[in-house]
Coordinates of C-alpha atoms and ligand atoms in Angstrom, one line a residue:
M263 CA 23.1 -242.2 -34.6
S264 CA 22.4 -240.1 -37.6
I265 CA 25.1 -238.7 -39.7
Q266 CA 24.1 -235.2 -38.6
D267 CA 24.7 -236.2 -34.9
Q268 CA 27.8 -238.0 -35.8
V269 CA 29.2 -234.7 -37.6
K270 CA 28.1 -232.7 -34.5
K271 CA 29.8 -235.1 -32.0
A272 CA 33.0 -234.9 -34.1
G273 CA 33.2 -231.1 -33.9
V274 CA 33.3 -230.5 -37.9
V275 CA 33.3 -227.2 -39.0
G276 CA 33.6 -225.5 -42.3
A277 CA 37.2 -225.8 -43.2
G278 CA 37.5 -223.3 -45.9
G279 CA 35.9 -220.2 -44.3
A280 CA 34.7 -218.8 -40.9
G281 CA 34.1 -222.2 -39.6
F282 CA 30.4 -222.7 -39.7
P283 CA 29.2 -225.8 -37.6
T284 CA 28.9 -228.5 -40.4
H285 CA 26.0 -230.4 -38.6
V286 CA 23.5 -227.6 -39.2
K287 CA 24.1 -227.8 -43.1
V288 CA 24.0 -231.6 -43.0
G289 CA 20.8 -231.4 -41.1
S290 CA 19.3 -229.4 -44.0
N291 CA 17.5 -230.6 -47.2
A292 CA 18.5 -229.8 -50.7
E293 CA 18.3 -231.0 -54.2
W294 CA 22.1 -230.2 -54.8
F295 CA 25.2 -231.0 -52.6
L296 CA 28.5 -229.4 -54.1
A297 CA 32.0 -229.8 -52.8
N298 CA 34.1 -227.0 -53.1
G299 CA 37.7 -227.8 -54.5
A300 CA 38.1 -224.7 -56.4
E301 CA 41.0 -223.2 -54.2
C302 CA 41.9 -219.7 -55.6
E303 CA 43.9 -218.2 -52.9
P304 CA 47.3 -217.3 -54.2
L305 CA 50.1 -219.5 -53.1
L306 CA 47.7 -222.1 -51.3
H307 CA 47.5 -225.7 -52.4
K308 CA 46.1 -227.3 -49.6
D309 CA 42.7 -228.4 -51.3
C310 CA 44.3 -229.5 -54.3
E311 CA 46.9 -231.8 -52.2
L312 CA 44.1 -233.2 -50.2
M313 CA 42.3 -234.1 -53.4
I314 CA 45.3 -235.8 -54.9
H315 CA 46.2 -237.9 -51.6
F316 CA 42.6 -238.5 -49.9
A317 CA 40.2 -238.3 -52.9
P318 CA 38.6 -241.6 -51.6
Q319 CA 37.9 -239.9 -48.2
V320 CA 36.8 -236.8 -49.6
I321 CA 34.2 -238.7 -52.1
D322 CA 33.0 -240.9 -49.2
G323 CA 32.4 -237.7 -47.1
L324 CA 30.6 -236.1 -50.0
A325 CA 28.3 -239.0 -50.5
L326 CA 27.7 -239.2 -46.8
A327 CA 26.9 -235.5 -46.7
A328 CA 24.6 -235.9 -49.6
Q329 CA 22.8 -238.6 -48.3
S330 CA 22.1 -236.7 -45.1
V331 CA 20.7 -233.9 -46.9
G332 CA 18.8 -235.9 -49.3
S333 CA 20.4 -234.5 -52.4
S334 CA 19.8 -236.1 -55.7
K335 CA 22.4 -234.2 -57.5
I336 CA 26.1 -234.1 -56.3
A337 CA 29.0 -232.3 -57.8
V338 CA 32.7 -231.5 -57.1
G339 CA 34.0 -228.1 -58.5
V340 CA 37.7 -228.1 -59.0
K341 CA 40.0 -226.3 -61.5
A342 CA 40.7 -227.6 -64.7
K343 CA 44.4 -227.1 -64.3
N344 CA 44.5 -229.4 -61.4
R345 CA 44.6 -232.4 -63.4
R346 CA 46.0 -235.0 -61.0
A347 CA 43.4 -233.9 -58.3
I348 CA 40.8 -234.5 -61.1
E349 CA 42.1 -238.0 -62.0
A350 CA 42.1 -238.9 -58.5
L351 CA 38.6 -237.9 -57.9
K352 CA 37.5 -239.7 -60.9
E353 CA 39.0 -242.9 -59.7
A354 CA 37.4 -242.3 -56.1
I355 CA 33.9 -241.6 -57.7
G356 CA 34.0 -244.8 -59.9
N357 CA 30.4 -245.5 -61.0
R358 CA 28.8 -243.2 -58.5
D359 CA 26.6 -240.3 -59.8
I360 CA 28.7 -237.6 -58.9
Q361 CA 29.7 -235.0 -61.5
I362 CA 33.0 -233.2 -61.9
S363 CA 32.7 -229.4 -63.0
E364 CA 35.9 -228.1 -64.3
F365 CA 36.6 -224.4 -63.5
G366 CA 38.9 -221.9 -65.2
D367 CA 41.8 -220.4 -63.2
F368 CA 40.4 -217.3 -61.9
Y369 CA 39.9 -215.4 -58.5
P370 CA 37.6 -215.8 -56.8
S371 CA 36.3 -219.0 -58.5
G372 CA 36.0 -220.5 -55.0
D373 CA 33.5 -217.9 -53.7
E374 CA 30.3 -219.8 -52.6
Y375 CA 28.1 -217.7 -54.9
E376 CA 30.3 -218.2 -57.9
V377 CA 30.5 -221.9 -57.2
V378 CA 26.8 -222.5 -56.9
H379 CA 26.0 -220.4 -60.2
T380 CA 28.9 -222.1 -62.3
I381 CA 27.7 -225.6 -61.4
T382 CA 23.9 -225.2 -61.0
G383 CA 23.1 -222.1 -62.8
R384 CA 21.3 -220.6 -59.9
L385 CA 21.9 -217.2 -58.4
I386 CA 21.5 -216.9 -54.6
P387 CA 19.2 -214.2 -53.8
P388 CA 21.1 -211.1 -52.3
G389 CA 22.1 -211.6 -48.9
G390 CA 20.8 -215.3 -48.9
I391 CA 22.9 -218.6 -48.5
P392 CA 23.1 -221.5 -51.1
L393 CA 20.2 -223.2 -49.2
D394 CA 17.7 -220.5 -50.5
V395 CA 18.2 -222.1 -54.1
G396 CA 18.4 -225.7 -53.0
V397 CA 22.2 -226.2 -52.8
V398 CA 24.6 -227.0 -50.0
V399 CA 28.1 -226.4 -50.3
N400 CA 31.3 -227.6 -48.3
N401 CA 34.9 -227.3 -48.8
V402 CA 36.8 -230.6 -49.5
E403 CA 38.4 -230.6 -46.2
T404 CA 35.1 -230.6 -44.6
L405 CA 33.9 -233.3 -46.4
L406 CA 37.1 -235.4 -45.7
N407 CA 36.2 -234.4 -41.9
I408 CA 32.5 -235.6 -42.3
G409 CA 33.8 -239.1 -43.5
Q410 CA 36.0 -239.3 -40.6
A411 CA 33.2 -238.2 -38.3
V412 CA 31.0 -241.0 -39.3
Q413 CA 33.8 -243.5 -38.6
G414 CA 34.1 -242.0 -35.1
V415 CA 37.0 -240.1 -35.6
P416 CA 36.7 -236.2 -34.4
V417 CA 38.5 -233.2 -35.7
T418 CA 41.8 -233.0 -34.1
E419 CA 44.1 -231.9 -37.2
T420 CA 44.1 -229.2 -39.8
Y421 CA 45.5 -229.1 -43.4
L422 CA 47.5 -226.5 -44.5
T423 CA 50.1 -225.2 -46.7
V424 CA 53.2 -223.3 -45.7
A425 CA 54.5 -221.2 -48.5
G426 CA 56.5 -217.9 -49.2
L427 CA 60.0 -217.5 -47.7
V428 CA 60.6 -220.9 -45.9
R429 CA 63.1 -223.4 -46.9
N430 CA 60.7 -226.2 -47.9
P431 CA 57.2 -224.9 -49.0
K432 CA 54.9 -227.8 -48.2
T433 CA 51.4 -228.9 -47.5
L434 CA 50.9 -230.8 -44.4
K435 CA 48.5 -231.9 -41.6
V436 CA 49.1 -230.8 -38.1
P437 CA 47.4 -231.0 -34.5
V438 CA 44.9 -228.1 -34.1
G439 CA 46.6 -225.9 -31.2
M440 CA 49.9 -226.2 -32.6
R441 CA 51.8 -223.0 -32.6
V442 CA 52.6 -221.1 -35.9
S443 CA 56.2 -220.8 -35.2
E444 CA 56.5 -224.6 -34.7
V445 CA 54.5 -225.0 -37.8
L446 CA 57.1 -222.8 -40.0
E447 CA 59.9 -224.9 -38.4
L448 CA 58.1 -228.1 -40.0
A449 CA 58.8 -226.3 -43.5
G450 CA 62.5 -225.5 -42.6
G451 CA 61.7 -222.2 -41.0
A452 CA 62.0 -218.7 -42.6
T453 CA 64.8 -218.0 -44.7
I454 CA 65.1 -214.4 -43.7
D455 CA 65.3 -212.6 -40.1
E456 CA 62.6 -209.7 -40.8
Y457 CA 59.4 -211.4 -42.0
A458 CA 55.7 -211.5 -41.4
V459 CA 53.2 -214.3 -41.7
V460 CA 49.9 -214.2 -43.4
D461 CA 47.2 -216.5 -42.1
S462 CA 45.0 -218.4 -44.6
G463 CA 45.3 -216.3 -47.6
L464 CA 46.8 -213.1 -49.2
M465 CA 43.4 -212.1 -50.5
M466 CA 41.1 -212.8 -47.7
G467 CA 43.4 -213.7 -44.8
K468 CA 44.9 -211.6 -42.1
L469 CA 48.4 -211.1 -40.5
V470 CA 49.7 -213.2 -37.8
A471 CA 50.0 -210.9 -34.9
D472 CA 51.9 -213.4 -32.6
L473 CA 53.9 -216.3 -33.8
E474 CA 53.0 -218.3 -30.7
Q475 CA 49.2 -218.1 -31.6
P476 CA 47.9 -221.6 -32.3
V477 CA 46.5 -222.9 -35.8
T478 CA 42.7 -223.6 -35.8
K479 CA 40.4 -226.0 -37.7
T480 CA 39.9 -223.3 -40.3
T481 CA 43.7 -222.4 -40.8
G482 CA 44.2 -223.2 -44.6
G483 CA 47.7 -221.8 -44.8
L484 CA 50.7 -219.8 -43.6
I485 CA 52.5 -217.5 -46.0
V486 CA 55.8 -216.1 -45.0
L487 CA 56.6 -212.7 -46.6
P488 CA 59.5 -210.0 -46.1
A489 CA 58.5 -207.6 -43.5
G490 CA 58.9 -204.9 -46.1
H491 CA 56.9 -206.4 -48.7
T492 CA 54.0 -203.9 -50.2
L493 CA 51.4 -206.3 -49.2
I494 CA 52.4 -206.5 -45.5
E495 CA 52.9 -202.8 -45.4
R496 CA 49.1 -202.4 -46.9
Y497 CA 47.8 -205.0 -44.3
S498 CA 49.5 -203.1 -41.6
K499 CA 48.1 -199.6 -42.2
P500 CA 45.6 -198.4 -39.4
P501 CA 42.1 -198.2 -40.6
E502 CA 41.9 -194.4 -40.0
Q503 CA 45.0 -194.0 -42.2
M504 CA 43.3 -196.1 -45.0
A505 CA 40.2 -193.9 -44.7
R506 CA 42.4 -190.7 -44.9
I507 CA 44.1 -191.6 -47.9
G508 CA 40.9 -192.7 -49.5
K509 CA 39.0 -189.6 -48.8
S510 CA 41.8 -187.5 -50.3
A511 CA 42.8 -189.7 -53.4
C512 CA 39.5 -191.5 -54.7
D513 CA 39.0 -190.1 -57.8
Q514 CA 35.7 -192.1 -58.3
C515 CA 37.1 -193.8 -61.5
S516 CA 35.1 -196.9 -60.6
Y517 CA 37.6 -199.6 -61.5
C518 CA 36.9 -201.2 -58.3
T519 CA 33.2 -201.7 -59.0
E520 CA 33.8 -202.5 -62.6
L521 CA 36.0 -205.5 -61.5
C522 CA 34.1 -206.6 -58.4
P523 CA 33.2 -210.2 -58.9
R524 CA 30.0 -209.9 -56.8
Y525 CA 28.8 -206.8 -59.0
L526 CA 29.7 -208.7 -62.2
L527 CA 27.6 -211.6 -60.9
G528 CA 24.7 -209.3 -60.9
Y529 CA 24.8 -208.0 -57.1
D530 CA 24.2 -204.5 -56.3
V531 CA 27.8 -203.9 -54.9
Q532 CA 29.5 -200.6 -55.8
P533 CA 32.9 -200.0 -53.8
H534 CA 33.4 -196.7 -55.7
A535 CA 30.2 -195.5 -54.2
V536 CA 30.8 -196.8 -50.7
M537 CA 34.2 -194.8 -50.9
R538 CA 32.1 -191.5 -51.0
S539 CA 31.2 -192.3 -47.5
L540 CA 34.7 -191.5 -46.6
G541 CA 34.3 -187.8 -48.0
F542 CA 30.6 -187.1 -47.3
T543 CA 30.1 -188.3 -43.8
A544 CA 27.9 -185.1 -43.1
S545 CA 25.3 -186.2 -45.8
G546 CA 25.2 -189.7 -43.9
S547 CA 27.3 -192.4 -44.6
E548 CA 24.2 -194.8 -44.5
L549 CA 23.4 -193.6 -48.1
W550 CA 26.7 -195.0 -49.4
N551 CA 27.1 -197.9 -47.1
Q552 CA 24.1 -199.8 -48.6
Y553 CA 26.3 -200.5 -51.7
A554 CA 28.6 -202.4 -49.5
Q555 CA 26.1 -204.8 -47.9
L556 CA 26.5 -207.7 -50.5
C557 CA 30.4 -207.5 -50.5
C558 CA 32.0 -210.7 -49.7
G559 CA 35.4 -209.3 -48.9
C560 CA 37.5 -211.0 -51.9
G561 CA 39.6 -208.2 -52.0
I562 CA 39.8 -207.7 -55.5
C563 CA 38.9 -204.0 -55.5
T564 CA 41.8 -203.2 -52.9
L565 CA 44.6 -205.4 -54.2
Y566 CA 43.9 -205.8 -57.7
A567 CA 41.5 -203.2 -59.3
C568 CA 42.1 -199.7 -57.7
P569 CA 44.9 -197.8 -59.7
E570 CA 45.3 -195.5 -56.6
G571 CA 46.4 -198.2 -54.2
L572 CA 43.3 -197.3 -52.0
Y573 CA 41.3 -199.6 -49.8
P574 CA 37.7 -199.8 -51.1
R575 CA 37.2 -203.5 -49.7
E576 CA 38.1 -201.9 -46.1
A577 CA 35.7 -199.2 -46.7
C578 CA 33.0 -201.8 -47.6
L579 CA 33.8 -204.0 -44.6
E580 CA 33.4 -201.0 -42.3
G581 CA 30.3 -199.8 -44.0
I582 CA 28.8 -203.3 -43.4
V583 CA 29.7 -203.0 -39.6
D584 CA 28.2 -199.6 -39.5
L585 CA 24.9 -200.7 -41.0
K586 CA 24.6 -203.8 -38.7
K587 CA 25.2 -201.4 -35.7
A588 CA 22.2 -199.2 -37.0
G589 CA 20.1 -202.4 -37.1
K590 CA 20.1 -202.3 -40.9
G591 CA 22.1 -205.4 -41.4
K592 CA 19.3 -207.3 -43.8
W593 CA 19.2 -206.5 -47.4
K594 CA 16.4 -204.6 -48.4
G595 CA 17.3 -203.5 -51.9
E596 CA 16.6 -204.8 -55.4
S597 CA 16.0 -208.7 -55.3
E598 CA 16.5 -209.6 -58.9
V599 CA 20.0 -210.6 -59.7
K600 CA 21.0 -210.4 -63.4
V601 CA 24.6 -211.5 -64.5
H602 CA 26.6 -208.4 -65.9
P603 CA 27.0 -209.1 -69.7
M604 CA 30.9 -208.4 -69.2
K605 CA 31.3 -210.6 -66.4
E606 CA 33.3 -213.3 -68.6
F607 CA 35.6 -210.7 -69.9
R608 CA 36.4 -209.0 -66.6
R609 CA 37.4 -212.1 -64.9
V610 CA 40.8 -211.9 -63.0
P611 CA 43.3 -214.5 -64.0
M612 CA 45.5 -216.2 -61.2
N613 CA 48.8 -215.4 -63.0
L614 CA 48.0 -211.8 -63.4
L615 CA 46.7 -211.7 -59.7
V616 CA 50.0 -213.1 -58.6
K617 CA 51.9 -210.7 -60.5
R618 CA 50.0 -207.8 -59.2
L619 CA 50.5 -208.9 -55.6
G620 CA 54.3 -209.3 -56.2
V621 CA 54.5 -212.9 -55.1
G622 CA 55.2 -214.5 -58.3
E623 CA 58.7 -215.6 -57.1
Y624 CA 57.1 -217.6 -54.4
D625 CA 54.6 -219.4 -56.6
A626 CA 56.5 -222.7 -56.6
G627 CA 54.0 -225.4 -55.5
A628 CA 53.8 -226.9 -52.0
P629 CA 53.9 -230.7 -52.3
W630 CA 52.1 -233.0 -49.6
D631 CA 54.4 -234.2 -46.7
P632 CA 52.9 -237.1 -45.0
A633 CA 55.0 -236.8 -42.1
S634 CA 53.2 -237.4 -38.7
V635 CA 53.6 -234.3 -36.2
S636 CA 54.0 -234.5 -32.5
P637 CA 54.1 -231.1 -30.9
H638 CA 55.1 -230.9 -27.1
S639 CA 52.2 -229.0 -26.3
V640 CA 49.2 -227.3 -28.0
D641 CA 46.6 -224.3 -27.2
I642 CA 43.4 -225.4 -28.6
P643 CA 41.0 -222.6 -28.8
L644 CA 37.5 -222.9 -27.5
S645 CA 36.3 -220.5 -30.1
Q646 CA 37.4 -221.7 -33.6
H647 CA 33.9 -221.7 -35.2
M648 CA 30.9 -219.3 -35.8
G649 CA 28.5 -219.2 -32.7
S650 CA 29.4 -219.5 -29.0
P651 CA 32.5 -220.8 -27.6
A652 CA 32.7 -224.4 -26.4
A653 CA 32.7 -224.8 -22.6
P654 CA 35.5 -226.7 -21.1
V655 CA 34.3 -230.3 -19.9
V656 CA 38.1 -230.9 -18.4
K657 CA 39.9 -229.2 -15.6
E658 CA 43.6 -228.4 -15.1
G659 CA 45.6 -231.6 -14.1
D660 CA 43.2 -233.9 -16.0
S661 CA 44.7 -236.5 -18.3
V662 CA 43.2 -236.6 -21.8
A663 CA 43.8 -239.1 -24.7
K664 CA 44.0 -237.7 -28.4
G665 CA 40.4 -237.3 -29.7
Q666 CA 38.9 -237.0 -26.2
L667 CA 36.2 -234.2 -25.7
V668 CA 37.5 -231.3 -23.8
A669 CA 34.9 -228.6 -24.7
A670 CA 31.1 -228.9 -25.6
I671 CA 28.4 -226.8 -26.9
E672 CA 25.2 -226.0 -25.2
E673 CA 22.4 -228.1 -26.6
E674 CA 20.4 -225.2 -28.3
K675 CA 23.5 -223.1 -29.1
L676 CA 25.2 -222.7 -32.3
G677 CA 29.1 -224.0 -32.1
A678 CA 31.1 -226.9 -32.2
A679 CA 32.7 -229.5 -30.0
V680 CA 36.5 -229.3 -29.4
H681 CA 38.7 -232.3 -28.7
A682 CA 42.2 -233.2 -27.6
S683 CA 44.6 -233.0 -30.7
I684 CA 47.4 -234.8 -28.6
S685 CA 47.4 -237.1 -25.6
G686 CA 48.8 -235.4 -22.4
I687 CA 48.0 -233.3 -19.4
V688 CA 45.6 -230.2 -19.4
T689 CA 47.8 -227.5 -17.7
K690 CA 45.9 -224.5 -18.5
I691 CA 42.3 -223.3 -19.4
R692 CA 41.9 -219.7 -20.5
G693 CA 40.1 -219.2 -23.7
H694 CA 42.0 -222.3 -25.0
V695 CA 42.9 -225.7 -23.6
R696 CA 46.5 -226.1 -23.1
I697 CA 47.8 -229.7 -23.3
E698 CA 51.4 -230.7 -22.5
A699 CA 52.3 -234.0 -24.5
K700 CA 52.5 -237.3 -22.5
D701 CA 51.6 -240.9 -23.5
I702 CA 48.2 -241.8 -21.8
Ligands
LIG139 S1 39.2 -197.8 -58.2 FE1 40.2 -196.6 -56.5 S2 40.3 -194.6 -57.2 FE2 38.9 -195.5 -58.6 S3 36.8 -195.4 -57.6 FE3 37.5 -197.2 -56.7 S4 38.8 -196.7 -54.9 FE4 38.4 -194.7 -55.8
LIG140 S1 35.9 -206.9 -51.7 FE1 35.7 -205.5 -53.4 S2 35.7 -206.7 -55.3 FE2 35.4 -208.0 -53.4 S3 33.2 -208.1 -53.4 FE3 33.9 -206.6 -51.9 S4 33.6 -204.7 -53.2 FE4 33.8 -206.3 -54.6

């Protein structure tokens, strides 16, 4: 079986983002293969801990993925401050021809466009993907999963950091489908009564609506903050309120654009112009929405740059949705990309970002906990990847063993297979497969 087929069979998806099915990437052809270990979400340490404790598995997965893609150039992007990770990677690389590229401690240095430019010097065309410039990028956890897939082990666990107001912040591996409330207990539980949880990052993640919801293959972290924390209040604002405040208070200072990482990399993203769409709907928001199209949603404009505390990122994301609805989702503007001369001077250092977000007191590390975790039951979502949901191949009452296929994708559809993350009995199938633990 080819590496691509093994990866597909194991249900590997991009662990660092939206869950793009990895077999599609490893079935492509590219000169460069890059491992993205440039973790930059504040308080998350999952990728760093993974590289420290599983460097041989990450590097083996990287070598296999690069072999599948036919890449002659292979590199790992990692922050220079993560010395233990770099030493572990070097040892795992040995005399293989894999370079380590050390990044500064900025946000968002893990953005795919940034990673490609920093390591290869290439600029992805507007609206394009790394493959357009002969590059494939995968997160380090995805690479570890590729290595496992080639050994016949499917994805049944996710690596994540539990941080913020919990008794013992830590990084650990838990079965896919375990409930958020139970994962928090593994870190000693929340230290306050009134709290909220942010899923997979303060900058690009989302609020956990229900503590009984399951973690998925793409969950990178759970951050517990006081319910009254400014960030939680900001995340919780209804979109209409965000738009109303923006309409009345934006003074067009353009700080949001001047600090936008995509704008500085040379793309025509102008959140201050998109903010005009809130006030000039009569003149057609389309006019302004085009400046949102290349936004990656990094959150710098909303959570760091805007002196008025407005929501330019949300205006951009809304603008992208509107453009898609109008059938104008494809970039038709300038194709030349030229790095802004001030790019290096306007980067956002992580320590300043952490202060601005008001989470400095929680930035105390989250060491690896090797304990094995065995929940009583799991709810494994059928859709935890881009594309079509997987279709169940088991029925209620079936006994399943850990690693057994429980939902498959149709041959021609984009998607990823789903496997049992614990052994037990299937007790419910409704958008997820519930398994109650039992030794099989
Ligand atoms: S930084 Fe804030 S106030 Fe200034 S243009 Fe952007 S959204 Fe408006
Ligand atoms: S979220 Fe804001 S800062 Fe980030 S890419 Fe979009 S417009 Fe730029």
